[in-house]
C-alpha cells in the first residue's frame, strides 16, 4: 500500500504544516533570495527568499483541499445523475447522458480553464471548475453500475416487498455499485491535483502569496536555468502525490475486487 | 545609422598614397589582396561587412500590426518599424536629430512653421516615389479625426500640412510645441498608393521605403522580411544597404525561452535579457550584452476616481508604507534604481525627486487622517506576469504591516485592462517604457485622453504645466515645469513610480553593426552576419 503511505504523508504535511514549517510561507525574506538547497533550506529559497520546503509543505494544504472538495463536487453531482439515468432509463437516460457527452466532448483541461476564467481566478473557482469537469466520468460509471445491479434478484425482491424508488437506489443499488466509485474517487483526486497545478500555472488558481504547487512552478519557471530547485521540488511534489492517489486507487480496486483478491 | 562608416584598407596606410606612382599602388594593392586572402574571413568580417544571410531576432512582445497607424504599440511592432519605414529624421545615439528622408529642416522664429526639404531618390517598395505629397498623406492620416495611431494625441497641435512642390513639406502648428520635431520626424512613412490599394490588409502587407520589405506575416506568427534592393542608402562597399538578405522577427514573451534560443544560436538577437540572466550570459563567449537607452519602469497605481482611493491621505499612506528601494533591488538584481518619474538617469531631463519616502509612522498617521484608524481591506489587481507577481508579493507584507490589508488578484491582461479602463480597479501594478527622447514621452500618465492613464489621474494643474512645457523651446523652462509636475504627482500619490530596470539586449557575436537608436527602434540596415 505504497499509495496509502504517500497520501498519508501528504495528509500529515497538510494537517501539521504550521508545525513542520513554522515560518509564514508567504513572507518575503529579501536578504536570502535564490539560495540553492542547503542546511536550513533543504529545497533552497525562491526569488523572494522564502523557504521552498516550507512552501511545499503548506502547498499540500491547498492541493489536498482542492482534491477533496473537487472530488466531493464530482461525487455529489455525478453519482445521483448516473443512478437516476441508469435506473429510469429511456428519455431520462438519453437527456442526462447526452448532456454528459456534451461536457465530455471538451478536453478536460480546456473546459476547466474555460470555467475558471468565466468564474474569475481564485482557488474556490478553480475547485468548482475541477469538480465540474469530473462529473461526466463518474456519472457514466454510476450509470453502468446501476444498469448492472438493477436487474439483480435482490432489487426485484426489494421492489416486490414494496420498497420505494429512493430506498432501492440508496439501500440496494448504491452500496452494491460503490466499489468502482471509490476507486474513481481516488483517481479523481490525482486528476484534481494535476488540474489545480495546471490552472495555477496559467494564473487561474491560488492567488499569491498563498503557496500552491502549480503557482510555485509558474513562479519558478523564469529561473529554471539558474535556480532549477524552484521547479524541481514542486514538480516532484505534484508527481509523487498524483502517483500516491493512483496507487491508492489501484490498491482499493484490488481490495474490492474479489477475483483479484483471491489470486 | 552606420552607412557613413568608411571601409579601412587593411594593408595600405592612407598616408602612403601621396608618395606612390600608379604602378606602385597597383602592385601594393595586389600584395594586399593576396595578404587578405591569407588572412581570410576574419579580416573580411571586420573590415568590409559581408553580404547575405538571414538574421533571426526575438522580441518580447508579439507583432500586432506592421502599420504604425493601427499598432497597439507592442514592443514587437516598434522594433520592426525601422525595418520597413523611413522617417523624415532620425535621432542619433547622442540624442541629436540627423537627416533621413529630409535632408534639411528649418523652424520659423515664432516656432509655428516647420519646413522640410526632402530627398528626391527615395522609392517605396511598390516602386512609387516618396515625395512631399506622400509625406503630407502620412501626417494627415496619423492626425485625422478618429485616428487609431497610438500617439495621434501628440500631432493634434498641427494646423495645416502643405506640399508646395515634390521635395518641400511645410507644417504649420496652432501653438509652438517643442516635442513636435521628434513626434513628426520619427513617424514611419507608408506608401499612400499601397494604403489605398490594400485597405485593411495594409496592416499585414505593409509597404514602406525602409531597408526591408515584408515577405510574410500573419497575426501570431513570425514576421519575415526581405532586403529592398533599391534602398537609397549605400553601404561601406558602395552597394545599396542592407547587407542582410532577410530578417525574421518573432515575439517570444518568455524570458527563458528567448535566452535558451539565443544561446543555442536559434536567435541572433534577443530584445531583452533579464537582470538575473545577464550574470550567466556574461560568461558566454558567443554573446555580447548591449545596454540600451531604454528601461522598464514599474508603477503602483491607485484609482482616484472612486472610493477608497479618492482619499488623498489614504493614497499617501500607501506610498509611505512601501520600501521602493527593496522592491527594485529584488527585481533588478542590482541593476535597477528608484525613480520619481520614468525619466532615464542619463537623459538631459532627468529629475530625481521628490520621491515617495518609506516611513511606516507617516503611513500610520496618514491612515488615521484618512479616516481608517483600524486599517482597510484592499484588492490589489495585477496582470499575470512573473515580475508583477514578484513585486506584488513584496508590496503586500509592507501594506499588511500598517494594516492596509491587501488581497492580490491575478488577472489576464485584457481583463485587467478592461477593469482599469472602466475605472473599477482599486490598487494596480503597471509596467511602462522609458527612453531618453523627450520628457513629453511620459505625459500619457496625466492626459485625460490617453489610454495609458489607467488610473484616470486628472490633475488640471499638471495638464497646464505640460501644455506650458510643450509650448516653449527653452529646455530649462521645460525642465522646471516637469519638476513641478513630479512634485504634484508624488504628493498626489495616484501613480507611485517604484523604480526602473534598464533594458539589456543580447546579441550573438556573428552579428556586426547592430544599433538600437534613441527612440528604441532597431537599426538593421547596417547589420551584417559573419559566417
PDB file of N, CA and C in Angstrom, chain B residues 303 305-306 414-425 451 453-456:
ATOM      1  N   UNK B 303      -6.598  54.070  -7.876  1.00  0.00           N
ATOM      2  CA  UNK B 303      -7.688  54.690  -8.633  1.00  0.00           C
ATOM      3  C   UNK B 303      -8.305  55.860  -7.858  1.00  0.00           C
ATOM      4  N   UNK B 305     -10.593  57.865  -8.805  1.00  0.00           N
ATOM      5  CA  UNK B 305     -11.936  58.247  -9.230  1.00  0.00           C
ATOM      6  C   UNK B 305     -13.028  57.628  -8.376  1.00  0.00           C
ATOM      7  N   UNK B 306     -12.662  56.691  -7.492  1.00  0.00           N
ATOM      8  CA  UNK B 306     -13.704  56.121  -6.636  1.00  0.00           C
ATOM      9  C   UNK B 306     -13.132  55.704  -5.276  1.00  0.00           C
ATOM     10  N   UNK B 414      -6.030  41.325 -20.705  1.00  0.00           N
ATOM     11  CA  UNK B 414      -7.214  42.003 -21.250  1.00  0.00           C
ATOM     12  C   UNK B 414      -8.248  42.278 -20.153  1.00  0.00           C
ATOM     13  N   UNK B 415      -8.418  41.318 -19.237  1.00  0.00           N
ATOM     14  CA  UNK B 415      -9.368  41.514 -18.143  1.00  0.00           C
ATOM     15  C   UNK B 415      -8.924  42.687 -17.286  1.00  0.00           C
ATOM     16  N   UNK B 416      -7.625  42.721 -17.019  1.00  0.00           N
ATOM     17  CA  UNK B 416      -7.075  43.802 -16.195  1.00  0.00           C
ATOM     18  C   UNK B 416      -7.300  45.155 -16.867  1.00  0.00           C
ATOM     19  N   UNK B 417      -6.993  45.221 -18.168  1.00  0.00           N
ATOM     20  CA  UNK B 417      -7.136  46.482 -18.911  1.00  0.00           C
ATOM     21  C   UNK B 417      -8.597  46.937 -18.903  1.00  0.00           C
ATOM     22  N   UNK B 418      -9.527  45.984 -19.113  1.00  0.00           N
ATOM     23  CA  UNK B 418     -10.950  46.342 -19.080  1.00  0.00           C
ATOM     24  C   UNK B 418     -11.347  46.898 -17.713  1.00  0.00           C
ATOM     25  N   UNK B 419     -10.866  46.211 -16.661  1.00  0.00           N
ATOM     26  CA  UNK B 419     -11.190  46.634 -15.298  1.00  0.00           C
ATOM     27  C   UNK B 419     -10.726  48.062 -15.054  1.00  0.00           C
ATOM     28  N   UNK B 420      -9.484  48.352 -15.465  1.00  0.00           N
ATOM     29  CA  UNK B 420      -8.912  49.668 -15.166  1.00  0.00           C
ATOM     30  C   UNK B 420      -9.409  50.745 -16.108  1.00  0.00           C
ATOM     31  N   UNK B 421      -9.607  50.401 -17.396  1.00  0.00           N
ATOM     32  CA  UNK B 421     -10.178  51.401 -18.303  1.00  0.00           C
ATOM     33  C   UNK B 421     -11.602  51.752 -17.908  1.00  0.00           C
ATOM     34  N   UNK B 422     -12.289  50.805 -17.247  1.00  0.00           N
ATOM     35  CA  UNK B 422     -13.622  51.094 -16.715  1.00  0.00           C
ATOM     36  C   UNK B 422     -13.553  51.821 -15.380  1.00  0.00           C
ATOM     37  N   UNK B 423     -12.319  52.132 -14.948  1.00  0.00           N
ATOM     38  CA  UNK B 423     -12.084  52.840 -13.686  1.00  0.00           C
ATOM     39  C   UNK B 423     -12.619  52.055 -12.485  1.00  0.00           C
ATOM     40  N   UNK B 424     -12.547  50.731 -12.562  1.00  0.00           N
ATOM     41  CA  UNK B 424     -13.062  49.909 -11.477  1.00  0.00           C
ATOM     42  C   UNK B 424     -11.975  49.239 -10.643  1.00  0.00           C
ATOM     43  N   UNK B 425     -10.720  49.494 -10.952  1.00  0.00           N
ATOM     44  CA  UNK B 425      -9.650  48.921 -10.140  1.00  0.00           C
ATOM     45  C   UNK B 425      -9.520  49.676  -8.831  1.00  0.00           C
ATOM     46  N   UNK B 451      -4.913  56.482 -23.352  1.00  0.00           N
ATOM     47  CA  UNK B 451      -5.283  55.166 -22.836  1.00  0.00           C
ATOM     48  C   UNK B 451      -4.269  54.672 -21.813  1.00  0.00           C
ATOM     49  N   UNK B 453      -3.310  56.287 -19.280  1.00  0.00           N
ATOM     50  CA  UNK B 453      -3.674  56.800 -17.956  1.00  0.00           C
ATOM     51  C   UNK B 453      -4.722  55.870 -17.329  1.00  0.00           C
ATOM     52  N   UNK B 454      -4.262  54.665 -16.955  1.00  0.00           N
ATOM     53  CA  UNK B 454      -5.183  53.621 -16.493  1.00  0.00           C
ATOM     54  C   UNK B 454      -5.916  54.009 -15.216  1.00  0.00           C
ATOM     55  N   UNK B 455      -5.259  54.789 -14.348  1.00  0.00           N
ATOM     56  CA  UNK B 455      -5.892  55.125 -13.080  1.00  0.00           C
ATOM     57  C   UNK B 455      -6.916  56.252 -13.241  1.00  0.00           C
ATOM     58  N   UNK B 456      -6.881  56.944 -14.368  1.00  0.00           N
ATOM     59  CA  UNK B 456      -7.790  58.072 -14.552  1.00  0.00           C
ATOM     60  C   UNK B 456      -7.347  59.283 -13.741  1.00  0.00           C
TER      61      UNK B 456
END
